[in-house]
PDB file of C-alpha atoms and ligand atoms in Angstrom:
ATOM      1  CA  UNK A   1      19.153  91.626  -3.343  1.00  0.00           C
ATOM      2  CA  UNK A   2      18.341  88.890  -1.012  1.00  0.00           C
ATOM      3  CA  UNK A   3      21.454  86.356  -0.561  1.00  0.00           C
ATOM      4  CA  UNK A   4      20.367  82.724  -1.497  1.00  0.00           C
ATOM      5  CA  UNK A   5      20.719  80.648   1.206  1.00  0.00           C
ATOM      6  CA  UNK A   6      21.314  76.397   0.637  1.00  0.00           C
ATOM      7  CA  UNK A   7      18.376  75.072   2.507  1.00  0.00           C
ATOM      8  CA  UNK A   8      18.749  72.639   5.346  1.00  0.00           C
ATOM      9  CA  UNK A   9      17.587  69.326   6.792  1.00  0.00           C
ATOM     10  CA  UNK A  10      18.105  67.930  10.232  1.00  0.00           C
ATOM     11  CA  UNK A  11      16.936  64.247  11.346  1.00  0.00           C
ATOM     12  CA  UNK A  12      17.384  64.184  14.692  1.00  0.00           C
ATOM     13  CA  UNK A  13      17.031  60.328  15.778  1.00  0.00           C
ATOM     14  CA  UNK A  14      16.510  60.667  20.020  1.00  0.00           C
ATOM     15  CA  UNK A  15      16.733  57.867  21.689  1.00  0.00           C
ATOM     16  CA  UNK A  16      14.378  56.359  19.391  1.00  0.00           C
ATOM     17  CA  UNK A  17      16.346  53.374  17.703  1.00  0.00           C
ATOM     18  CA  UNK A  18      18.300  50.425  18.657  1.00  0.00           C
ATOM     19  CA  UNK A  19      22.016  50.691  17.090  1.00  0.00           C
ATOM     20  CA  UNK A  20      20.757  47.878  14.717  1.00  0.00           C
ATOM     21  CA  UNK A  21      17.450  50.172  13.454  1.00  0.00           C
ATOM     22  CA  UNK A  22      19.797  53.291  13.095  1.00  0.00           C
ATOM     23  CA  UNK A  23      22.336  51.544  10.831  1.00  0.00           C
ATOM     24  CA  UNK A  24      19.200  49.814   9.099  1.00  0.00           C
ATOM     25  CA  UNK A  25      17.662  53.846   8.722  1.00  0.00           C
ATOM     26  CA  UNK A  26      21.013  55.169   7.395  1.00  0.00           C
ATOM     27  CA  UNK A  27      21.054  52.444   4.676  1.00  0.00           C
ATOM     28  CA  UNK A  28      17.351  53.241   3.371  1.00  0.00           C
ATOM     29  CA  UNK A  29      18.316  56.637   3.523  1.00  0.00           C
ATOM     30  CA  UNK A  30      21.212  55.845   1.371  1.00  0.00           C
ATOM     31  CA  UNK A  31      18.709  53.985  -1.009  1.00  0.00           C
ATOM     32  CA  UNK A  32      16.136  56.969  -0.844  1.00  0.00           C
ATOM     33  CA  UNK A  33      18.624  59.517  -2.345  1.00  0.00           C
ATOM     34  CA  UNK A  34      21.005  57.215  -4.395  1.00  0.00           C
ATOM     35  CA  UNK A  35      21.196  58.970  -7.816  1.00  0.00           C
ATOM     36  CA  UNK A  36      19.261  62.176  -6.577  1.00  0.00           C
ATOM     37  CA  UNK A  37      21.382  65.389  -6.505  1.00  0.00           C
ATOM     38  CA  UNK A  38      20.180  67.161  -3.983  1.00  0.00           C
ATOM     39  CA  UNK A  39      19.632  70.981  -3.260  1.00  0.00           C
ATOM     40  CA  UNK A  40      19.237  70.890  -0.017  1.00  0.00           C
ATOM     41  CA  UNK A  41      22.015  70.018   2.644  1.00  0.00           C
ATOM     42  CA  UNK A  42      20.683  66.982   4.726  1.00  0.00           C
ATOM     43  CA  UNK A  43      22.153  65.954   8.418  1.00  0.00           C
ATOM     44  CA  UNK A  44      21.528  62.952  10.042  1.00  0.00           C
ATOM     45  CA  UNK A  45      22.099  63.236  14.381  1.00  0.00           C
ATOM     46  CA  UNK A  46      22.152  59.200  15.459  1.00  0.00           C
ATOM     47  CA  UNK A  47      22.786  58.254  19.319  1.00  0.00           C
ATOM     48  CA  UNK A  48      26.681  58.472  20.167  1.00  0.00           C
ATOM     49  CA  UNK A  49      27.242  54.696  20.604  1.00  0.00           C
ATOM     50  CA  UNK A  50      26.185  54.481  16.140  1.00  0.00           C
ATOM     51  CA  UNK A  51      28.437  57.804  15.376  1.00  0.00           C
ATOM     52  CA  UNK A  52      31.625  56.002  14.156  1.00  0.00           C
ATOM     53  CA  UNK A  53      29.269  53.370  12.044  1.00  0.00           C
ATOM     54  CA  UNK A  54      26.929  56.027  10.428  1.00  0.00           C
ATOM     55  CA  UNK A  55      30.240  58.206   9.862  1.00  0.00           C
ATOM     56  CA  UNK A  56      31.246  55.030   7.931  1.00  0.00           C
ATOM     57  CA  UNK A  57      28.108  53.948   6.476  1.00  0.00           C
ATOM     58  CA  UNK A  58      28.070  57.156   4.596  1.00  0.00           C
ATOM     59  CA  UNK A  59      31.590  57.284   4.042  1.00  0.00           C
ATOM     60  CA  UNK A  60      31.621  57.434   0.157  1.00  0.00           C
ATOM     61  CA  UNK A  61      28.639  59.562  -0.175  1.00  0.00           C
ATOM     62  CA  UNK A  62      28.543  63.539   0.279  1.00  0.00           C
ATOM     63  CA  UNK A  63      24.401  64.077   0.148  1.00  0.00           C
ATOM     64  CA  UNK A  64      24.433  63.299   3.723  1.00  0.00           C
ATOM     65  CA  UNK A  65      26.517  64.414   6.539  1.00  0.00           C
ATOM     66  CA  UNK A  66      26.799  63.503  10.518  1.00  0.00           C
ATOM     67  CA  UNK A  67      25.842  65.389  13.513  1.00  0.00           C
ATOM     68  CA  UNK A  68      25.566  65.099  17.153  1.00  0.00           C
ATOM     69  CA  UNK A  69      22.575  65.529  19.182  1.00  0.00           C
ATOM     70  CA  UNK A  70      24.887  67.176  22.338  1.00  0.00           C
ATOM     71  CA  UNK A  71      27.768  67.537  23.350  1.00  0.00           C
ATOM     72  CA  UNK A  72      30.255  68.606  26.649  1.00  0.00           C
ATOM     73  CA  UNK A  73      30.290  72.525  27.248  1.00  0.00           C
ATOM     74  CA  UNK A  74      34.026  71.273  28.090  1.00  0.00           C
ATOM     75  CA  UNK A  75      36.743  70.144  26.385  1.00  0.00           C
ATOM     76  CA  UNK A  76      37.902  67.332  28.621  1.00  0.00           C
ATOM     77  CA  UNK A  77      37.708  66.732  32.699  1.00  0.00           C
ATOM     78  CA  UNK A  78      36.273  64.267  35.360  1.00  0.00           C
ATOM     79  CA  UNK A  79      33.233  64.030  34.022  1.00  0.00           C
ATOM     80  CA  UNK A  80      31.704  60.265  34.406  1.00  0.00           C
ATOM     81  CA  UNK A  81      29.395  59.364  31.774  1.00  0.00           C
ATOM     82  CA  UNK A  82      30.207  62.488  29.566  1.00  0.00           C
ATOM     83  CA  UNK A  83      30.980  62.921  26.031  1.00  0.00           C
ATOM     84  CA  UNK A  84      33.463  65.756  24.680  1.00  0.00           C
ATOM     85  CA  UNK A  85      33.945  67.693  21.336  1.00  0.00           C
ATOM     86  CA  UNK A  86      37.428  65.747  20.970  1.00  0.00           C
ATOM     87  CA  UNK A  87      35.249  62.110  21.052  1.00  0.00           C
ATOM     88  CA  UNK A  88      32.712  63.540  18.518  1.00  0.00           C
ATOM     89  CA  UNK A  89      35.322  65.463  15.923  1.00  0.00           C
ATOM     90  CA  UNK A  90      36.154  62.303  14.255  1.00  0.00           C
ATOM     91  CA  UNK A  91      33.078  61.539  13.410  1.00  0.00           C
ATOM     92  CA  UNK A  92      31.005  64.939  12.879  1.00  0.00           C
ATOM     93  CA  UNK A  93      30.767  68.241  10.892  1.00  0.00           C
ATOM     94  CA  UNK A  94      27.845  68.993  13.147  1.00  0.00           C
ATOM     95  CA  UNK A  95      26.357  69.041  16.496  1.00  0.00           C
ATOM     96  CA  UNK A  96      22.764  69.907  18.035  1.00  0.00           C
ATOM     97  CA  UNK A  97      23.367  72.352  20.719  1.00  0.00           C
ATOM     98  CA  UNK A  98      20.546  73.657  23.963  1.00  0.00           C
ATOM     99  CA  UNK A  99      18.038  71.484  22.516  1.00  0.00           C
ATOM    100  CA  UNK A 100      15.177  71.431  25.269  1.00  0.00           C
ATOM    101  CA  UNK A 101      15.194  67.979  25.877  1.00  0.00           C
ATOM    102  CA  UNK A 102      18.884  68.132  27.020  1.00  0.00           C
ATOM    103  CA  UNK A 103      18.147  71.135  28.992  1.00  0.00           C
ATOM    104  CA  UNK A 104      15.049  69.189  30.571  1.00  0.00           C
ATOM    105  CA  UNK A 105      17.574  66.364  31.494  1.00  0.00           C
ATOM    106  CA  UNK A 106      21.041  67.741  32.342  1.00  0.00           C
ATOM    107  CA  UNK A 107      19.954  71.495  33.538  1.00  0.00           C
ATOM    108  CA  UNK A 108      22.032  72.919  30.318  1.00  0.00           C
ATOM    109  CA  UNK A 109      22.398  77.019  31.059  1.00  0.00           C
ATOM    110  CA  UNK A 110      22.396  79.647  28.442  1.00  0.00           C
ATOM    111  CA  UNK A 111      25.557  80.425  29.376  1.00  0.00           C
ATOM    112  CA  UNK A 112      26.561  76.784  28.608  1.00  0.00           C
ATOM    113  CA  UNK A 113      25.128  76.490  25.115  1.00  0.00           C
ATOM    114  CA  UNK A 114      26.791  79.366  24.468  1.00  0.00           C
ATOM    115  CA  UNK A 115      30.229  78.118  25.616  1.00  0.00           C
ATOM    116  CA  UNK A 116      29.333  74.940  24.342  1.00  0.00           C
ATOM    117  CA  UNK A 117      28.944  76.886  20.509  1.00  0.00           C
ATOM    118  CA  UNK A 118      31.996  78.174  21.294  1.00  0.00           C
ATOM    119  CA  UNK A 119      34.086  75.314  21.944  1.00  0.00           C
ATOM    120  CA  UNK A 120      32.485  73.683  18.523  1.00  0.00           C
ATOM    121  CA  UNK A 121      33.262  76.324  16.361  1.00  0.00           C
ATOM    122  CA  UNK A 122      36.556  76.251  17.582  1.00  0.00           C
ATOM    123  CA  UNK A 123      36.989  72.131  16.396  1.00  0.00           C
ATOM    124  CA  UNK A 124      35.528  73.500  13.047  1.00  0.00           C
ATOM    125  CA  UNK A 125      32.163  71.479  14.318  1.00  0.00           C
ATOM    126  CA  UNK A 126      29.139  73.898  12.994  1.00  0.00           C
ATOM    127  CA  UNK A 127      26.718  74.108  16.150  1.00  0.00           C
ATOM    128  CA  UNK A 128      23.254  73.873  15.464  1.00  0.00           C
ATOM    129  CA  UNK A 129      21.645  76.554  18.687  1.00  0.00           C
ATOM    130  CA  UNK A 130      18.589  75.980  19.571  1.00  0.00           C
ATOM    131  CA  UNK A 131      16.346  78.194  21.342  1.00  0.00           C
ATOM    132  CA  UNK A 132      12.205  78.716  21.919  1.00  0.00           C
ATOM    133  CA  UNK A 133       9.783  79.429  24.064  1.00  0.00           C
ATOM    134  CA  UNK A 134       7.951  77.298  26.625  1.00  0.00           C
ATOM    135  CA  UNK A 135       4.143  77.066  26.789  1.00  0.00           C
ATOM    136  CA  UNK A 136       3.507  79.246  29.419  1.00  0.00           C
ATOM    137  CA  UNK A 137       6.004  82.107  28.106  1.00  0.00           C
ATOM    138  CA  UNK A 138       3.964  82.238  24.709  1.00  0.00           C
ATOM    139  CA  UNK A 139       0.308  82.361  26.670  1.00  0.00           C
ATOM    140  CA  UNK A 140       1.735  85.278  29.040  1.00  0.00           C
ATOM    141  CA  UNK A 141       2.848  87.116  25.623  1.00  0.00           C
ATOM    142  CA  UNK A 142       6.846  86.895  26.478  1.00  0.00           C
ATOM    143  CA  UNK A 143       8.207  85.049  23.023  1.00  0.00           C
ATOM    144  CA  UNK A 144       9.607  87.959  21.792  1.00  0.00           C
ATOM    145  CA  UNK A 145      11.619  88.735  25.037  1.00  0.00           C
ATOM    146  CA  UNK A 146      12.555  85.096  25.742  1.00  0.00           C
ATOM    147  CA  UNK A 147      13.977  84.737  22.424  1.00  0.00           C
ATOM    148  CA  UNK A 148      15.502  88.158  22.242  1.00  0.00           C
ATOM    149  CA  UNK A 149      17.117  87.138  25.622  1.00  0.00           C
ATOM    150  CA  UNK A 150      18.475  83.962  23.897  1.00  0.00           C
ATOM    151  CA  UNK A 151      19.419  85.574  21.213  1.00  0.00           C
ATOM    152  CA  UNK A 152      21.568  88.188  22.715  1.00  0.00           C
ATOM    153  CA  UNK A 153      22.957  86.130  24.946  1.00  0.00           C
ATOM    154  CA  UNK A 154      24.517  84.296  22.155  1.00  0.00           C
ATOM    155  CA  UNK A 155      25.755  87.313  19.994  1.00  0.00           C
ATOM    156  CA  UNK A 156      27.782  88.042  23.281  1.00  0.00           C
ATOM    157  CA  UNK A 157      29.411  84.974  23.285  1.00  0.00           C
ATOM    158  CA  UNK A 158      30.657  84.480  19.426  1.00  0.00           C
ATOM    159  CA  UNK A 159      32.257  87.330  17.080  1.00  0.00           C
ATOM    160  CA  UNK A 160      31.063  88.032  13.944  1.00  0.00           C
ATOM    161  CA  UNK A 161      33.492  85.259  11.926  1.00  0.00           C
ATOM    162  CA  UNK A 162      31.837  82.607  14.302  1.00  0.00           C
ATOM    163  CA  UNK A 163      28.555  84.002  14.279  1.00  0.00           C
ATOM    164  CA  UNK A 164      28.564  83.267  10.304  1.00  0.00           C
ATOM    165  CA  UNK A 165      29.721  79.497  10.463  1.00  0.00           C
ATOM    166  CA  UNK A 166      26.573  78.231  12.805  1.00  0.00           C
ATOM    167  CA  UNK A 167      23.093  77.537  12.440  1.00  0.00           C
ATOM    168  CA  UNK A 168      19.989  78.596  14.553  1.00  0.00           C
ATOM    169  CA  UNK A 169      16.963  76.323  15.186  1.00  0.00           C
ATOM    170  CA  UNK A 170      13.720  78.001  16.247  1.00  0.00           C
ATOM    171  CA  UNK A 171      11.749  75.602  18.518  1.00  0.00           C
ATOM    172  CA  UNK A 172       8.507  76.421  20.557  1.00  0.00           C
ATOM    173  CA  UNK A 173       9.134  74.150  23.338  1.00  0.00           C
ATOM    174  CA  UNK A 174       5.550  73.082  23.297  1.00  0.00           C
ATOM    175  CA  UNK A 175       5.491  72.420  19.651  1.00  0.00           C
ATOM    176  CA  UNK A 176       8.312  69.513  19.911  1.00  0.00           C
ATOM    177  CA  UNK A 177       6.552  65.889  19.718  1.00  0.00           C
ATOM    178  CA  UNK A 178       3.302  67.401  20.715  1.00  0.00           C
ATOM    179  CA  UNK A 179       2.062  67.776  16.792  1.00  0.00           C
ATOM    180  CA  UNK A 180       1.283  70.671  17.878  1.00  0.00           C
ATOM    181  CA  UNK A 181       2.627  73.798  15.935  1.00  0.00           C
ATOM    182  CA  UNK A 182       2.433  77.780  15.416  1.00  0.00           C
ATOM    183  CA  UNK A 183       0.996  79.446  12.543  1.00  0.00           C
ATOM    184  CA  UNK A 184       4.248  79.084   9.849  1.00  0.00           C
ATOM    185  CA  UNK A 185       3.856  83.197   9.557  1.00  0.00           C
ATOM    186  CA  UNK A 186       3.855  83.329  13.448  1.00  0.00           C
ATOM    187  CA  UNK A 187       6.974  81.145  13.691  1.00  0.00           C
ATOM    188  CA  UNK A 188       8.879  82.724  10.337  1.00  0.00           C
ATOM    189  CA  UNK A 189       7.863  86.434  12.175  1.00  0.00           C
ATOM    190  CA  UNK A 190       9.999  85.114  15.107  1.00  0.00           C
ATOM    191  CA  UNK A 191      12.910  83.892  12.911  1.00  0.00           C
ATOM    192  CA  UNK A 192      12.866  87.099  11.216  1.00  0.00           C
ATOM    193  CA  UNK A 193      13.534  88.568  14.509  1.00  0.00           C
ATOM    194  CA  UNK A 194      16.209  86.525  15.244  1.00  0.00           C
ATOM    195  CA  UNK A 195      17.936  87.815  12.029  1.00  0.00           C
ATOM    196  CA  UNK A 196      17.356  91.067  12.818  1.00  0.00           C
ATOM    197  CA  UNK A 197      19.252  90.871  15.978  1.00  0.00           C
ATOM    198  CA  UNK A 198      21.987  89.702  14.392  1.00  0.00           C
ATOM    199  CA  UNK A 199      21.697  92.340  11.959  1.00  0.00           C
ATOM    200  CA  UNK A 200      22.154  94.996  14.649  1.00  0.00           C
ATOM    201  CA  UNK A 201      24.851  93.760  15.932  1.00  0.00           C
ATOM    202  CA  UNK A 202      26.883  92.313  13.064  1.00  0.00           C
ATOM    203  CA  UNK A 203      25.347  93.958  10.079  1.00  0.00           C
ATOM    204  CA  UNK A 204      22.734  92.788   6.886  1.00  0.00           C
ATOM    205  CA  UNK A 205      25.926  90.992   5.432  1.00  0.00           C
ATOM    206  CA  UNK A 206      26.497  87.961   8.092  1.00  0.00           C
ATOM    207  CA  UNK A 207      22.309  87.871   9.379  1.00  0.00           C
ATOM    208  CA  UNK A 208      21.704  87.474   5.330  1.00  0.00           C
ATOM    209  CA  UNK A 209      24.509  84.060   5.290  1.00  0.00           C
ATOM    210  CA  UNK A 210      22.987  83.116   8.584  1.00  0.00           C
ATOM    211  CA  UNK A 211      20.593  79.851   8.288  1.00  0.00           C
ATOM    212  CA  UNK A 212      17.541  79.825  10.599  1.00  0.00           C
ATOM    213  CA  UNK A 213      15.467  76.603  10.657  1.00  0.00           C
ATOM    214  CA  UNK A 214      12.124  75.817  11.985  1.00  0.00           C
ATOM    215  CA  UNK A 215      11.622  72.530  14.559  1.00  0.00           C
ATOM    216  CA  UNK A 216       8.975  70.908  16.375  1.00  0.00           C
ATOM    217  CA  UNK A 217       6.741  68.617  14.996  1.00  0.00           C
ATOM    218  CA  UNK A 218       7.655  68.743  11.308  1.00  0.00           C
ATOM    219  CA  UNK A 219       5.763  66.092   8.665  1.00  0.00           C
ATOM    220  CA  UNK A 220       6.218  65.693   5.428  1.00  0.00           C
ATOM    221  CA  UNK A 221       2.362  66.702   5.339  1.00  0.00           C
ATOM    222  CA  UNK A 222       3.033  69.945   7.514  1.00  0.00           C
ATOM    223  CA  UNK A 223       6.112  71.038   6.302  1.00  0.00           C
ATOM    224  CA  UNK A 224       5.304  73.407   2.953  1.00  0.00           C
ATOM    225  CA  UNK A 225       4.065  76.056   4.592  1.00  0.00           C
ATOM    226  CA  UNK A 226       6.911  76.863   6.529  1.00  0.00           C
ATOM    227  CA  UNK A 227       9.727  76.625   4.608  1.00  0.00           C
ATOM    228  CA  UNK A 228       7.699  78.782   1.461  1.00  0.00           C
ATOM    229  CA  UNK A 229       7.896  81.648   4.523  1.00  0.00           C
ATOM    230  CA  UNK A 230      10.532  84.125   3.845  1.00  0.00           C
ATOM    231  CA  UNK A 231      13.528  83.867   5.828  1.00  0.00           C
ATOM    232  CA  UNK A 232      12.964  79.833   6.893  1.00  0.00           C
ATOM    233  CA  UNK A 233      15.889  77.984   5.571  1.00  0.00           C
ATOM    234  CA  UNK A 234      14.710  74.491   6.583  1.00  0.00           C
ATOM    235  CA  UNK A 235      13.821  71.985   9.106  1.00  0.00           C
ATOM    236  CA  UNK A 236      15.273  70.004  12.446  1.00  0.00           C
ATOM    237  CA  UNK A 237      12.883  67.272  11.827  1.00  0.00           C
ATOM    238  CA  UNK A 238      12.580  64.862  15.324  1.00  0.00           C
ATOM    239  CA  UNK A 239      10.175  61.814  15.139  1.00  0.00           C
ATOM    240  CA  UNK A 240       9.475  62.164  11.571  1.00  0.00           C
ATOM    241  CA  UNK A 241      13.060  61.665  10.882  1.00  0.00           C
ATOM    242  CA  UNK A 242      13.259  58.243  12.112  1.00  0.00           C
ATOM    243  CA  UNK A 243      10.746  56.744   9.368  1.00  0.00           C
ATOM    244  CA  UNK A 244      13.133  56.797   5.823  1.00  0.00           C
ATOM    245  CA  UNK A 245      10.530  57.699   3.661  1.00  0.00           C
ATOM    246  CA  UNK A 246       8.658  60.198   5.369  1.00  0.00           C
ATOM    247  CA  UNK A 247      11.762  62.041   5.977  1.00  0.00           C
ATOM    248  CA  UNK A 248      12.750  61.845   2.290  1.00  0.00           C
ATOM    249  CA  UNK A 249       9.571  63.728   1.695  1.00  0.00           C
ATOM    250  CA  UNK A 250      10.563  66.054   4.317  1.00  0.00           C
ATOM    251  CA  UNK A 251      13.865  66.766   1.821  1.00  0.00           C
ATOM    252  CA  UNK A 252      11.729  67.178  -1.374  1.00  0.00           C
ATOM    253  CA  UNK A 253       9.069  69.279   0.228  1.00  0.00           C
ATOM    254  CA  UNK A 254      11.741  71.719   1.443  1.00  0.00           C
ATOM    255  CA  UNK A 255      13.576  71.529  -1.502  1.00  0.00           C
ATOM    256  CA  UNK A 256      10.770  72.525  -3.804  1.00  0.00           C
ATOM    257  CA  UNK A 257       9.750  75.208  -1.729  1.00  0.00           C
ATOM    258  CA  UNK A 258      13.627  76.999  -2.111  1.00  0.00           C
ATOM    259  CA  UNK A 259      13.574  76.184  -5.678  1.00  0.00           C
TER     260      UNK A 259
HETATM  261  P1  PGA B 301       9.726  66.614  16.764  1.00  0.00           P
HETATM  262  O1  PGA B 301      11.129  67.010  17.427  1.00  0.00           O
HETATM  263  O2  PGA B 301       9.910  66.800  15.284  1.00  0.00           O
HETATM  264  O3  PGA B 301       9.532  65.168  17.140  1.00  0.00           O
HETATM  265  O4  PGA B 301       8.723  67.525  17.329  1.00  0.00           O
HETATM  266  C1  PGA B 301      11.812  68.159  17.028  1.00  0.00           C
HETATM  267  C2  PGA B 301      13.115  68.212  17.746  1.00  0.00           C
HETATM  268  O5  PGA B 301      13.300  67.496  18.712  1.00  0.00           O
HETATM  269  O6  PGA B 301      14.010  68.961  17.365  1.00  0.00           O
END
């Protein structure tokens, strides 16, 4: 029988907000799900300067937790301007890892978001891996092999224990802030793939606990379809995840389809 898995819910917040309008978002947010018990698991990922006052704006409340949007593929070192695992721990239970706007801006490797998983998993920080295909990869057919690529890449780097404890966010490249997105069956057909992979190389037991997510242009009005997919166990939700309301949607949509 097919495992149950808790669906999911990721705001991440950019660089959209002033540290004023992300404490003012976490409050609604608080005020959006006050007295709700919720069946999904919902993260919010704030800028790193409004960590330590979101961490503590939701301090007495366990319907939302914290993540980070990156993070050093290092533990510590001389590296100006840079923020390590050690800074975030504190303050996190996850972090946003190879998202394609950090490896637009910083020239993140593979090879680092996979030592960068690493290093969270060690700090008992669950890595949320993100991986897609660009625009031109899809229209020359090669999603299947740049994912697959990804994919194995990553089973190389983390053993089987590890390989259970993280989460894995599909994103098209071209589908994030664009509004533009794939058919849901098109994007849950490459999720299933994903799981597959892991299922060859650490058996149906850990792919079946293994949470995939969908990102890239999520809405409250879009959303449905792709979490009532087989095999999508929720969102990383960018821009809409910024406006309290739509994202609470976001959360009720994706929690009736898993009901
Ligand atoms: P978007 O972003 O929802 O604004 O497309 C998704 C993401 O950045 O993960």
């Amino acid at each position: 029988m097919a495992m149950k898995r808790r669906p999911l819910v990721i705001g991440n917040w950019k660089m959209e907000l002033s540290a004023k309008a992300e404490l003012e978002l976490v409050r609604a947010l608080k005020k959006h799900l006050a007295g709700q018990t919720l069946t999904a698991e919902v993260v919010v990922c704030p800028s790193f300067p409004s960590l330590a006052p979101v961490h503590e704006a939701l301090a007495r409340q366990t319907a939302i937790s914290v993540g980070a949007q990156t993070v050093h593929w290092l533990e510590k070192g001389p590296w100006t301007g840079a923020v390590s695992v050690l800074h975030l721990s504190p303050y996190v239970q996850w972090c946003i890892v190879g998202h394609s706007e950090q490896r637009d801006l910083t020239g993140m490797s593979d090879d680092e978001v996979n030592q960068t998983t690493a290093l969270l998993l060690r700090h008992g920080i669950t890595p949320i891996v993100c991986l897609g295909e660009t625009l031109e990869e899809r229209q020359a057919d090669q999603t299947v092999a740049k994912v697959t690529t990804q994919v194995e890449q990553l089973l190389q780097t983390v053993n089987r224990v590890a390989l259970s404890k993280l989460v894995i966010a599909y994103e098209p490249i071209w589908a994030i802030g664009s509004g533009e997105m794939p058919e849901p069956a098109d994007a849950a057909g490459t999720m299933l793939l994903v799981r597959k992979l892991v299922a060859q190389r650490f058996g149906q037991d850990v792919s079946e606990r293994l949470r995939i997510v969908y990102g890239g242009s999520v809405k409250a009005a879009t959303v449905a379809p792709f979490v009532a997919e087989p095999g999508v166990d929720g969102v990383l939700v960018g821009g809409a995840s910024v406006h309290p309301g739509e994202f609470f949607d976001i959360i009720q949509r994706v929690q009736e389809a898993a009901a």
